[in-house]
Short mmCIF file of C-alpha atoms in Angstrom, two decimals:
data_model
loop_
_atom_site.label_atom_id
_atom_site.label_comp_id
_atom_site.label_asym_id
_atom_site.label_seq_id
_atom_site.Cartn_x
_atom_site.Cartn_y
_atom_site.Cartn_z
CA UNK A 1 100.98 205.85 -1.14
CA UNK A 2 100.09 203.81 1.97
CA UNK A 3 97.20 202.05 2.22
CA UNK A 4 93.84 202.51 4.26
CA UNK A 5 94.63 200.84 7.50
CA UNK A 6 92.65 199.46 10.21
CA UNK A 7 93.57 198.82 14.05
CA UNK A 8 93.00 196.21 15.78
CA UNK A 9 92.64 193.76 13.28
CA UNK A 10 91.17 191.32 15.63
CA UNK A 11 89.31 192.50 19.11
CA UNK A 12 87.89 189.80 21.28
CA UNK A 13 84.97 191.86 23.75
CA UNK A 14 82.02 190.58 25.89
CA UNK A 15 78.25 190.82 25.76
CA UNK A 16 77.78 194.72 27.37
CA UNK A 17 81.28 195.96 26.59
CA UNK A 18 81.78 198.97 24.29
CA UNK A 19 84.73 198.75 21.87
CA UNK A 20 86.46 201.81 19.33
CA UNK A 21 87.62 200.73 15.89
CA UNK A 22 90.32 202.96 13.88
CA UNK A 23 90.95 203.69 10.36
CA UNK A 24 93.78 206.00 8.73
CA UNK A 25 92.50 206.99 4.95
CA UNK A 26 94.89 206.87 2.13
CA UNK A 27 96.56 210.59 2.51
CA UNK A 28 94.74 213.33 0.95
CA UNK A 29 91.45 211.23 1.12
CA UNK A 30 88.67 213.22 3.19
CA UNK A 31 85.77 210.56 2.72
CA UNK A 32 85.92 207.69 5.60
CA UNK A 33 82.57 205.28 4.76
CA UNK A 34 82.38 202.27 7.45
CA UNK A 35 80.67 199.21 6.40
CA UNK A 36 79.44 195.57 8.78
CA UNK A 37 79.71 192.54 7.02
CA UNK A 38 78.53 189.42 8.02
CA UNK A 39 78.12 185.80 6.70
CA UNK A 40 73.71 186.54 7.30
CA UNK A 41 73.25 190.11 6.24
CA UNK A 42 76.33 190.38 4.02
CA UNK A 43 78.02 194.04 3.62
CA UNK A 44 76.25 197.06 4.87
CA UNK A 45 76.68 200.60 4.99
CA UNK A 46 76.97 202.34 8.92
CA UNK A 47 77.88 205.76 8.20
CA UNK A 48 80.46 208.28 6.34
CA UNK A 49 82.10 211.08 7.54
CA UNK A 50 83.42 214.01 5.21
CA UNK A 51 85.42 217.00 6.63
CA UNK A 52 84.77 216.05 10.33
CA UNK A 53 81.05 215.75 9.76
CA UNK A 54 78.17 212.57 9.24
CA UNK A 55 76.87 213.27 6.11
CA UNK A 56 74.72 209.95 5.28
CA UNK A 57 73.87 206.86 7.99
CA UNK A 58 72.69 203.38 7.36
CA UNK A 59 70.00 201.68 9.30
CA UNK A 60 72.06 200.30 12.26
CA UNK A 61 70.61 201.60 16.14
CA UNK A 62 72.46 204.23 18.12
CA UNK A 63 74.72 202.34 19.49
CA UNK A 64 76.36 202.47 16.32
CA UNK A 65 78.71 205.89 16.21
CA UNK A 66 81.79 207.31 14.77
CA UNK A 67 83.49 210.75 14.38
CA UNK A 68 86.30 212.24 12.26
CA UNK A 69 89.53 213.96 13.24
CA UNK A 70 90.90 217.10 11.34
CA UNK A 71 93.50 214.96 9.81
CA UNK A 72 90.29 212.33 8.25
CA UNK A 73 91.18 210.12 10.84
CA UNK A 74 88.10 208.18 11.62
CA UNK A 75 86.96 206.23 14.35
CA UNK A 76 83.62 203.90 15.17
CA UNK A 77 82.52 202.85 18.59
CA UNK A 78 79.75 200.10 19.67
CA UNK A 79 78.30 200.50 22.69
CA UNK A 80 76.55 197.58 24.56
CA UNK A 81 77.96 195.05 22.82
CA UNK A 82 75.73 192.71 21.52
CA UNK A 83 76.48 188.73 19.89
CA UNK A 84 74.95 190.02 16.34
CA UNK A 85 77.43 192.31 16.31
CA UNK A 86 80.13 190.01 15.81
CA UNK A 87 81.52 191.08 12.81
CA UNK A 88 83.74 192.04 10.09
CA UNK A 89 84.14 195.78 10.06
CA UNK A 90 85.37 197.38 7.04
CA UNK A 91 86.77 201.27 6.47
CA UNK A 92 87.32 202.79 2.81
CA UNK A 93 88.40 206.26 1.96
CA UNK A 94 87.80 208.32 -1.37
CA UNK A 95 88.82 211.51 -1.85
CA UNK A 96 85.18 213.25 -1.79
CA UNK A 97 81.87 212.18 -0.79
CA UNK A 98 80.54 211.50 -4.37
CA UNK A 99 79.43 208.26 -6.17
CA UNK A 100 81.99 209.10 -8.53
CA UNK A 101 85.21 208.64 -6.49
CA UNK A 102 86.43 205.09 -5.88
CA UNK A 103 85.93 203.76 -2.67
CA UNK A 104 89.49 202.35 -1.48
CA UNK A 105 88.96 199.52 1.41
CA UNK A 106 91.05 198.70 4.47
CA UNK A 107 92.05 195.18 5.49
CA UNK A 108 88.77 195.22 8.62
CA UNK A 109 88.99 194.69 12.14
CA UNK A 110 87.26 190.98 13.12
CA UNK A 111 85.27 191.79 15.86
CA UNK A 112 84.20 188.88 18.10
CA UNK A 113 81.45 189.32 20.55
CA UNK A 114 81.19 186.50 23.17
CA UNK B 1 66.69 202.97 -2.52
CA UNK B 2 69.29 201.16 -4.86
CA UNK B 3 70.17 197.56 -4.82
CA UNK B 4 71.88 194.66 -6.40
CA UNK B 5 71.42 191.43 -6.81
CA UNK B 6 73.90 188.33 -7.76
CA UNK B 7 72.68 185.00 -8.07
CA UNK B 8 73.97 182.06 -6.98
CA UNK B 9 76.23 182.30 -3.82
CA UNK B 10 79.03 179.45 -5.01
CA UNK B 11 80.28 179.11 -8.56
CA UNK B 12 82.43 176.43 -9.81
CA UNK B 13 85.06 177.00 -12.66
CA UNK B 14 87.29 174.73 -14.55
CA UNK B 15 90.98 176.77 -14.81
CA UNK B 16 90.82 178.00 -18.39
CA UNK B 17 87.55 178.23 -18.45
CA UNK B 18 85.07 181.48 -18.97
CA UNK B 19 84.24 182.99 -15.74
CA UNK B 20 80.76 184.32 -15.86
CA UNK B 21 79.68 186.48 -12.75
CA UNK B 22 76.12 188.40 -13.46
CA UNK B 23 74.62 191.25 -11.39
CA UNK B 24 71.44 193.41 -12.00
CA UNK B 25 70.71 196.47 -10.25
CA UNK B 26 68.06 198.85 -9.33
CA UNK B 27 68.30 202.55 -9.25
CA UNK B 28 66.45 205.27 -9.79
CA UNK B 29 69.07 207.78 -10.69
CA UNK B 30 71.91 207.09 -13.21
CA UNK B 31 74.11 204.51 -11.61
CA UNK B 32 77.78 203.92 -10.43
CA UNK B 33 78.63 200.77 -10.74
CA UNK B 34 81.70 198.66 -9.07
CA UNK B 35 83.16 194.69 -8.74
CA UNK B 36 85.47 194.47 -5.74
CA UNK B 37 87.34 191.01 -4.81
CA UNK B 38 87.77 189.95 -1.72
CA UNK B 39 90.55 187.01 -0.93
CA UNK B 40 90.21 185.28 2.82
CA UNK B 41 91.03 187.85 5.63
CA UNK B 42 91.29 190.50 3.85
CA UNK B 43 89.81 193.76 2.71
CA UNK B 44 87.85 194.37 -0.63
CA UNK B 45 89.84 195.46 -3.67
CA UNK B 46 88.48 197.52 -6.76
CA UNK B 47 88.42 195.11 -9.92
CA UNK B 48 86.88 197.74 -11.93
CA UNK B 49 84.07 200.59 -11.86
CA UNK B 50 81.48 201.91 -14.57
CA UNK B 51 81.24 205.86 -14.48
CA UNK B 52 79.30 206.01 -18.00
CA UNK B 53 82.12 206.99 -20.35
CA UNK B 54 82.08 203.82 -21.90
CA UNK B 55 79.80 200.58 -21.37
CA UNK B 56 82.43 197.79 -21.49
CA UNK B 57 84.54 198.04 -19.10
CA UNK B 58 88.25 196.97 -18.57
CA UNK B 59 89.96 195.88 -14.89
CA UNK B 60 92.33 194.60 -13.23
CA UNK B 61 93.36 190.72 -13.77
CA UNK B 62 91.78 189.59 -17.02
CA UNK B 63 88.14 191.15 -15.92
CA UNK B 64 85.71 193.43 -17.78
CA UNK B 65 82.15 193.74 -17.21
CA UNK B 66 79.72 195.43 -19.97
CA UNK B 67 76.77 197.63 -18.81
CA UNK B 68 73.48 197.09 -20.16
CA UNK B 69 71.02 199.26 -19.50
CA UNK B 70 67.58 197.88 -21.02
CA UNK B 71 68.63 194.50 -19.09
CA UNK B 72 69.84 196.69 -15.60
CA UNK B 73 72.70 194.03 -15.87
CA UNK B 74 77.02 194.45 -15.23
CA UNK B 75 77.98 190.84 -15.84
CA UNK B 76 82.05 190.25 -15.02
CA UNK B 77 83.55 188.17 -17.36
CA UNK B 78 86.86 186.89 -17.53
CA UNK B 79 87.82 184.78 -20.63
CA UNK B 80 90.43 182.27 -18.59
CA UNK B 81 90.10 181.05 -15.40
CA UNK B 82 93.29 181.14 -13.07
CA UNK B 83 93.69 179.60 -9.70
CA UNK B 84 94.59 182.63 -8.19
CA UNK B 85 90.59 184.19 -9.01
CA UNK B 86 89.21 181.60 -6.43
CA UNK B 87 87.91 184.26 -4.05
CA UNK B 88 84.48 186.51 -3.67
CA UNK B 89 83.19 188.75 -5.85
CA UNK B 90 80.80 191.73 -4.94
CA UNK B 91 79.26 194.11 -7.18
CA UNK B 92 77.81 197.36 -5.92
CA UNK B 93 75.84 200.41 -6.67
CA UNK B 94 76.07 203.98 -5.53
CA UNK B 95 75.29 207.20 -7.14
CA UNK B 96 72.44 208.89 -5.06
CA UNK B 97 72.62 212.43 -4.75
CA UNK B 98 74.72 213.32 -2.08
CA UNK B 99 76.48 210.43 -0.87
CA UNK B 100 78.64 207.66 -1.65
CA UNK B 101 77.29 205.16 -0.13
CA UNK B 102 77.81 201.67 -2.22
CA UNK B 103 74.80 199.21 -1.83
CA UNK B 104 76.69 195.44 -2.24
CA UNK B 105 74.92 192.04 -3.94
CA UNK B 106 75.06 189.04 -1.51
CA UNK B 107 78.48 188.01 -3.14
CA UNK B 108 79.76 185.06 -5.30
CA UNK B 109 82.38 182.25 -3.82
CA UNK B 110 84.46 181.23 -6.76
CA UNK B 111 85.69 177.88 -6.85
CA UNK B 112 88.32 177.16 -9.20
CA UNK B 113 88.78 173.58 -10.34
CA UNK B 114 92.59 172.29 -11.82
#
């Protein structure tokens, strides 16, 4: 089986832009979790999305989103771009949303904010 | 809210050599527990998980971690040192009720040393 993949892997944006991030699960997976890491704060949880719907959210502001196709498809978008968010940004699938299930990662999309 | 916490950001190893990697948790419910490795630009990869069927637990690449539960620890272990483990280790926790989300430690740096 393929992979979780991520696209772009590397995204270049400026102070104010907005910018969408994309991640294919591993087929038959129907968990997408996104996670921020950074060299200060480390690795933290944004949101997941099971079956098309946000089912838990981290502590990040609303300029944070993301949304989930029929097909588990996931995508994130940052609005306003800000410097701190200058990051790597991580997707992993499972196949359910339980603690359970193995959380598969992709390989990120580096996000530089200048 | 559950958390982890690994000491000591940068190890050094000597190749053959006993790699010691310790993590303690808090959680209020019965906990998941994971290690992931991550090597330079790329995503993390599951070493190995603890789902309570059995407290010493075998992964990929030489590593097992035991679960203690009076000491709220998952050291990893590995009993040789290779080259090829330089990289950084995470362990996590998940295992709320109702989501997946995995809470990460701040990370170790391994340093191998020929």
């Amino acid at each position: 089986k393929a992979g979780v993949t991520q696209t772009p892997r590397y995204l270049i944006k400026t102070r104010g832009q907005q910018v969408t991030l994309s991640c294919s699960p591993i087929s038959g997976h129907r968990s997408v979790s996104w996670y921020q890491q950074t060299p200060g704060q480390g690795l933290q949880f944004l949101f997941e999305y099971f079956s098309e719907t946000q089912r838990n959210k981290g502590n990040f502001p609303g300029r944070f989103s993301g949304r989930q196709f029929s097909n588990s498809r996931s995508e994130m978008n940052v609005s306003t771009l800000e410097l701190g968010d200058s990051a790597l940004y991580l997707c992993a699938s499972s196949l359910a949303s339980s603690a359970s299930y193995e959380q598969y990662f992709g390989p990120g999309t580096r996000l530089t904010v200048t | 809210a559950q958390s982890v916490t690994q000491l000591g950001s940068h190890v050094s190893v000597s190749e053959g050599a006993l790699v010691l990697l310790r993590c303690n948790y808090s959680s209020s419910v019965p906990p998941y527990l994971f290690w992931y490795v991550q090597y330079p630009n790329q995503g993390l990869q599951l070493l190995l998980k603890y789902t309570s069927a059995a407290t010493l637990v075998k992964g990929i690449n030489g590593f097992e971690a035991e679960f203690k539960k009076s000491e709220t620890s998952f050291h990893l272990t590995k009993p040789s040192a290779h080259m090829s483990d330089a990289a950084e280790y995470f362990c996590a926790v998940s295992g709320e009720e109702g989501n997946n989300r995995l809470a990460f430690g701040k990370g170790n740096q391994v340093v191998v040393i020929p």
